[in-house]
């Protein structure tokens, strides 16, 4: 079993595949520990998979996972994490904007005892207005909402202990929030500065529209971190406030009816409507909270379903494995 697993998702990166493989191999071979390279083809439409296939055919340390379609970066990383066998797992992008020569400093921090080591792109080469400013705002919000004091949640360049990353369910676009989710499990987290060279080949898959989706992910993460195992505490609070407020208004209208003997529905129609809405809304929020509690119980008892579908997996058997068969 290898000590280190390097997980790299690819999507239409035919111009970078071979170069990245050569650079990763050169860096990892400098150490004395065993390693594997887990390459995930996330539904590429160019020659990315063919090149990965050729690499796997000559190197038994390379595992290639081909997904049936483009599931997205988070799902591709989840596939890589699920099939990685290393004690320590490092993830990075396949566009050469992450320098393989910086891998040893991640591994040093893991050896020191940290559970998660996150990269920090302290000098970014991206567009200032469309990438860097939105990224800084999102990172500041994420740090404030999660309580994890790191500067860069968005980069994929991170390293993990195997037992930590396997406890974190990944779906949607949650890969950028792994440190926040890991903190919920009590993981120790540190951050190291990394370079962020400009892309020299291929086309970027990130756009301004992705920034807006991050806002909704932030709300999701905040909710998950605080109420993941107790949703009734969130919905029940609003439900109780609604029921109490509605009951108070209804009691006031009832008292008014008994004292004045007037037409409450006609004379105080707005208050009557507000009381009704508050009561019904409060009951609904309480019901949602109870349903959430049922989902939490189901989550902890049912089997997890992977957010991806594998088409095929390739790995060349080493000569020692072949002799044992």
Coordinates of C-alpha atoms in Angstrom, one line a residue:
X1 CA 0.0 0.0 0.0
X2 CA 1.5 3.4 -1.0
X3 CA 2.2 6.0 1.7
X4 CA 1.1 9.0 -0.5
X5 CA -1.7 9.4 -3.0
X6 CA -1.7 12.4 -5.4
X7 CA -5.3 12.9 -6.7
X8 CA -5.6 15.0 -9.8
X9 CA -8.9 15.6 -11.7
X10 CA -8.7 16.4 -15.4
X11 CA -11.3 18.0 -17.7
X12 CA -10.1 18.7 -21.3
X13 CA -6.5 19.1 -20.3
X14 CA -4.8 17.3 -23.1
X15 CA -2.1 19.9 -23.4
X16 CA -1.1 19.6 -19.7
X17 CA -1.5 15.9 -18.9
X18 CA 1.9 14.5 -19.9
X19 CA 3.8 17.5 -18.6
X20 CA 2.1 17.3 -15.2
X21 CA 2.8 13.5 -15.0
X22 CA 6.5 14.0 -15.7
X23 CA 6.8 16.7 -13.1
X24 CA 4.9 14.8 -10.5
X25 CA 6.9 11.6 -11.0
X26 CA 10.2 13.6 -10.8
X27 CA 9.2 15.2 -7.5
X28 CA 7.8 12.1 -5.8
X29 CA 10.7 9.9 -6.9
X30 CA 13.1 12.1 -5.0
X31 CA 11.8 10.7 -1.7
X32 CA 12.1 7.2 -0.4
X33 CA 8.4 6.6 0.3
X34 CA 6.0 4.7 -1.9
X35 CA 3.4 6.7 -3.8
X36 CA 0.6 6.5 -6.4
X37 CA -0.9 9.0 -8.8
X38 CA -4.6 8.9 -9.1
X39 CA -5.8 10.6 -12.3
X40 CA -9.5 11.2 -12.7
X41 CA -10.9 12.0 -16.2
X42 CA -14.0 14.0 -15.5
X43 CA -15.8 13.5 -18.9
X44 CA -13.2 15.1 -21.1
X45 CA -14.1 15.5 -24.8
X46 CA -10.5 15.8 -26.1
X47 CA -7.6 13.4 -25.9
X48 CA -7.1 13.7 -22.1
X49 CA -8.3 10.1 -21.4
X50 CA -6.2 8.6 -24.2
X51 CA -3.1 10.2 -22.8
X52 CA -3.9 9.0 -19.3
X53 CA -4.5 5.6 -20.7
X54 CA -1.1 5.6 -22.3
X55 CA 0.5 6.7 -19.0
X56 CA -1.2 4.0 -17.0
X57 CA -0.1 1.4 -19.5
X58 CA 3.6 2.0 -18.7
X59 CA 3.5 3.0 -15.0
X60 CA 1.9 0.7 -12.3
X61 CA 1.9 3.6 -9.8
X62 CA -0.7 5.4 -11.9
X63 CA -4.4 4.7 -11.4
X64 CA -6.8 6.2 -14.0
X65 CA -10.5 6.7 -13.2
X66 CA -12.7 7.6 -16.1
X67 CA -16.1 9.0 -15.2
X68 CA -19.1 8.5 -17.5
X69 CA -19.7 12.2 -18.0
X70 CA -18.6 15.6 -16.6
X71 CA -19.8 15.5 -13.0
X72 CA -17.8 18.5 -11.8
X73 CA -14.6 19.0 -9.8
X74 CA -16.0 18.0 -6.4
X75 CA -17.3 14.7 -7.7
X76 CA -14.1 14.0 -9.6
X77 CA -12.1 14.6 -6.4
X78 CA -14.6 12.4 -4.4
X79 CA -13.9 9.6 -7.0
X80 CA -10.2 10.0 -6.5
X81 CA -10.4 10.1 -2.7
X82 CA -12.5 6.9 -2.7
X83 CA -10.1 5.0 -4.8
X84 CA -6.9 6.4 -3.3
X85 CA -5.0 3.9 -1.0
X86 CA -2.4 6.1 0.5
X87 CA -2.0 7.0 4.2
X88 CA -1.8 10.7 3.1
X89 CA -3.7 12.1 0.2
X90 CA -2.9 15.3 -1.7
X91 CA -5.2 16.9 -4.2
X92 CA -4.2 19.4 -6.9
X93 CA -5.5 20.8 -10.2
X94 CA -4.4 19.4 -13.6
X95 CA -3.9 22.7 -15.4
X96 CA -0.3 23.3 -14.2
X97 CA -1.3 26.2 -12.0
X98 CA -0.2 24.1 -9.0
X99 CA 3.6 23.5 -8.8
X100 CA 4.5 19.9 -8.0
X101 CA 7.7 21.1 -6.5
X102 CA 5.7 22.5 -3.6
X103 CA 4.4 19.0 -2.7
X104 CA 7.2 18.2 -0.2
X105 CA 6.3 21.1 2.0
X106 CA 2.7 19.8 2.3
X107 CA 4.0 16.4 3.2
X108 CA 6.3 17.9 5.9
X109 CA 3.3 19.5 7.6
X110 CA 1.4 16.2 7.5
X111 CA 4.3 14.5 9.1
X112 CA 4.3 17.1 11.8
X113 CA 0.8 15.9 12.8
X114 CA -1.6 18.2 11.0
X115 CA -4.8 16.6 9.6
X116 CA -5.4 19.2 6.8
X117 CA -2.8 21.3 5.0
X118 CA -4.2 24.0 2.8
X119 CA -2.5 26.0 0.2
X120 CA -2.6 29.8 0.2
X121 CA -2.3 31.6 -3.2
X122 CA -0.8 34.7 -1.6
X123 CA 0.3 36.2 -4.9
X124 CA -2.4 35.3 -7.5
X125 CA -1.9 35.7 -11.3
X126 CA -5.7 35.9 -12.0
X127 CA -7.7 38.9 -13.2
X128 CA -7.9 41.4 -10.4
X129 CA -11.5 42.5 -10.7
X130 CA -13.2 39.3 -11.9
X131 CA -11.3 36.7 -9.9
X132 CA -9.1 38.1 -7.1
X133 CA -11.6 40.6 -5.5
X134 CA -14.6 38.1 -5.5
X135 CA -12.2 35.4 -4.2
X136 CA -11.0 37.6 -1.3
X137 CA -14.6 38.5 -0.4
X138 CA -15.7 34.9 -0.4
X139 CA -12.6 33.7 1.6
X140 CA -13.3 36.5 4.2
X141 CA -16.9 35.4 4.5
X142 CA -16.0 31.8 4.7
X143 CA -13.5 32.4 7.5
X144 CA -16.0 34.5 9.4
X145 CA -18.8 32.0 9.1
X146 CA -16.8 28.8 9.7
X147 CA -14.4 30.0 12.3
X148 CA -11.4 28.5 10.4
X149 CA -8.7 31.2 10.1
X150 CA -7.2 30.5 6.7
X151 CA -6.9 32.8 3.7
X152 CA -7.7 30.6 0.8
X153 CA -10.6 28.1 0.8
X154 CA -10.9 28.0 -3.0
X155 CA -7.7 26.3 -4.1
X156 CA -7.7 22.5 -4.7
X157 CA -4.1 22.3 -3.6
X158 CA -4.5 20.6 -0.2
X159 CA -3.2 17.6 1.7
X160 CA -5.2 15.4 4.1
X161 CA -4.8 12.4 6.3
X162 CA -6.8 9.6 4.9
X163 CA -9.0 9.1 7.9
X164 CA -10.1 12.7 7.9
X165 CA -11.0 13.1 4.2
X166 CA -12.9 9.8 4.2
X167 CA -15.3 11.2 6.9
X168 CA -16.3 14.2 4.8
X169 CA -19.1 13.7 2.3
X170 CA -18.5 15.6 -0.9
X171 CA -21.2 16.7 -3.4
X172 CA -22.2 19.7 -5.4
X173 CA -19.2 22.1 -5.2
X174 CA -18.2 21.4 -1.6
X175 CA -14.5 20.7 -2.3
X176 CA -13.5 24.3 -1.6
X177 CA -15.0 24.0 1.9
X178 CA -13.3 20.9 3.0
X179 CA -11.2 22.7 5.7
X180 CA -14.5 24.1 7.2
X181 CA -16.1 20.7 7.2
X182 CA -13.0 19.0 8.6
X183 CA -13.0 21.5 11.5
X184 CA -16.4 20.2 12.5
X185 CA -14.8 16.8 13.0
X186 CA -12.1 18.4 15.1
X187 CA -9.3 18.2 12.5
X188 CA -6.1 20.3 13.0
X189 CA -5.6 22.6 10.1
X190 CA -2.7 24.7 8.9
X191 CA -1.9 26.8 5.8
X192 CA 1.2 27.2 3.7
X193 CA 1.9 29.8 1.0
X194 CA 2.0 28.4 -2.6
X195 CA 2.7 30.0 -6.0
X196 CA -0.1 30.5 -8.5
X197 CA 1.4 30.8 -12.0
X198 CA -0.8 31.8 -14.9
X199 CA -2.2 29.0 -17.1
X200 CA 0.1 28.5 -20.1
X201 CA -2.0 25.9 -22.1
X202 CA -5.7 24.9 -22.3
X203 CA -8.7 26.9 -21.4
X204 CA -9.9 27.9 -17.9
X205 CA -13.1 26.3 -16.7
X206 CA -13.8 29.1 -14.1
X207 CA -16.0 32.1 -14.8
X208 CA -17.6 35.0 -13.0
X209 CA -20.9 33.1 -12.7
X210 CA -19.2 30.6 -10.4
X211 CA -18.6 33.4 -7.9
X212 CA -22.3 33.9 -7.4
X213 CA -22.8 30.2 -6.7
X214 CA -20.3 30.5 -3.9
X215 CA -22.6 32.7 -1.9
X216 CA -25.2 30.0 -1.7
X217 CA -22.5 27.4 -0.8
X218 CA -21.5 29.7 2.0
X219 CA -25.0 29.7 3.4
X220 CA -25.1 25.9 3.1
X221 CA -21.8 25.5 4.9
X222 CA -22.9 27.8 7.7
X223 CA -26.0 25.8 8.2
X224 CA -24.2 22.5 8.0
X225 CA -21.5 23.5 10.5
X226 CA -24.0 24.8 13.1
X227 CA -27.1 22.7 12.6
X228 CA -26.0 19.6 10.6
X229 CA -27.1 17.2 13.4
X230 CA -29.8 19.3 14.9
X231 CA -32.0 21.0 12.2
X232 CA -34.9 21.3 14.6
X233 CA -32.9 23.8 16.6
X234 CA -32.9 26.1 13.5
X235 CA -36.3 25.6 12.0
X236 CA -37.9 25.1 15.4
X237 CA -36.7 28.5 16.6
X238 CA -38.5 30.3 13.8
X239 CA -41.5 28.0 14.1
X240 CA -41.8 28.6 17.9
X241 CA -41.5 32.4 17.3
X242 CA -44.2 32.2 14.6
X243 CA -46.6 30.2 16.8
X244 CA -46.1 32.4 19.8
X245 CA -46.5 35.6 17.8
X246 CA -49.6 34.3 16.0
X247 CA -51.1 33.0 19.2
X248 CA -50.5 36.4 20.9
X249 CA -52.2 38.3 18.1
X250 CA -55.1 35.7 18.0
X251 CA -55.5 36.1 21.8
X252 CA -55.6 39.9 21.4
X253 CA -58.3 39.7 18.7
X254 CA -60.3 37.2 20.8
X255 CA -60.1 39.5 23.8
X256 CA -61.1 42.4 21.6
X257 CA -64.1 40.5 20.3
X258 CA -65.3 39.6 23.8
X259 CA -64.9 43.1 25.2
X260 CA -66.3 45.2 22.3
X261 CA -68.6 42.6 20.6
X262 CA -67.5 44.1 17.3
X263 CA -66.8 42.6 13.9
X264 CA -63.1 41.7 14.4
X265 CA -62.7 40.2 11.0
X266 CA -63.9 43.3 9.3
X267 CA -62.4 45.9 11.6
X268 CA -59.0 44.3 12.0
X269 CA -58.6 42.2 8.9
X270 CA -54.8 42.9 8.5
X271 CA -54.1 41.7 12.1
X272 CA -56.4 38.7 11.5
X273 CA -54.5 37.7 8.4
X274 CA -51.1 38.2 10.0
X275 CA -52.0 36.1 13.0
X276 CA -53.2 33.3 10.7
X277 CA -50.0 33.4 8.6
X278 CA -47.8 33.4 11.6
X279 CA -49.6 30.4 13.1
X280 CA -49.6 28.4 9.9
X281 CA -46.0 29.4 9.1
X282 CA -44.8 28.5 12.6
X283 CA -46.4 25.0 12.4
X284 CA -44.8 24.5 9.0
X285 CA -41.4 25.4 10.2
X286 CA -41.7 23.0 13.1
X287 CA -42.7 20.3 10.7
X288 CA -39.7 21.0 8.5
X289 CA -37.5 20.8 11.5
X290 CA -38.9 17.4 12.5
X291 CA -38.5 16.2 8.9
X292 CA -34.9 17.4 9.0
X293 CA -34.3 15.4 12.2
X294 CA -35.6 12.3 10.4
X295 CA -33.2 12.9 7.6
X296 CA -30.3 13.2 10.0
X297 CA -31.2 9.9 11.5
X298 CA -31.5 8.4 8.0
X299 CA -28.1 9.9 7.1
X300 CA -26.4 8.2 10.0
X301 CA -27.9 4.8 9.3
X302 CA -28.2 4.5 5.5
X303 CA -25.5 3.7 3.0
X304 CA -23.9 6.6 1.2
X305 CA -24.3 7.0 -2.5
X306 CA -21.4 8.2 -4.5
X307 CA -22.0 11.5 -6.4
X308 CA -20.4 10.1 -9.6
X309 CA -20.5 7.1 -11.9
X310 CA -17.3 5.3 -12.9
X311 CA -16.9 4.1 -16.5
X312 CA -13.6 2.2 -16.1
X313 CA -10.5 2.0 -13.9
X314 CA -7.0 1.3 -15.3
X315 CA -3.9 0.3 -13.4
X316 CA -0.9 -1.6 -14.7
X317 CA 0.1 -4.5 -12.5
X318 CA 3.6 -4.4 -11.2
X319 CA 5.9 -7.4 -11.9
X320 CA 5.8 -8.4 -8.2
X321 CA 2.0 -8.5 -8.3
X322 CA 2.0 -10.6 -11.5
X323 CA 4.3 -13.2 -9.9
X324 CA 2.0 -13.6 -7.0
X325 CA -1.1 -14.3 -9.1

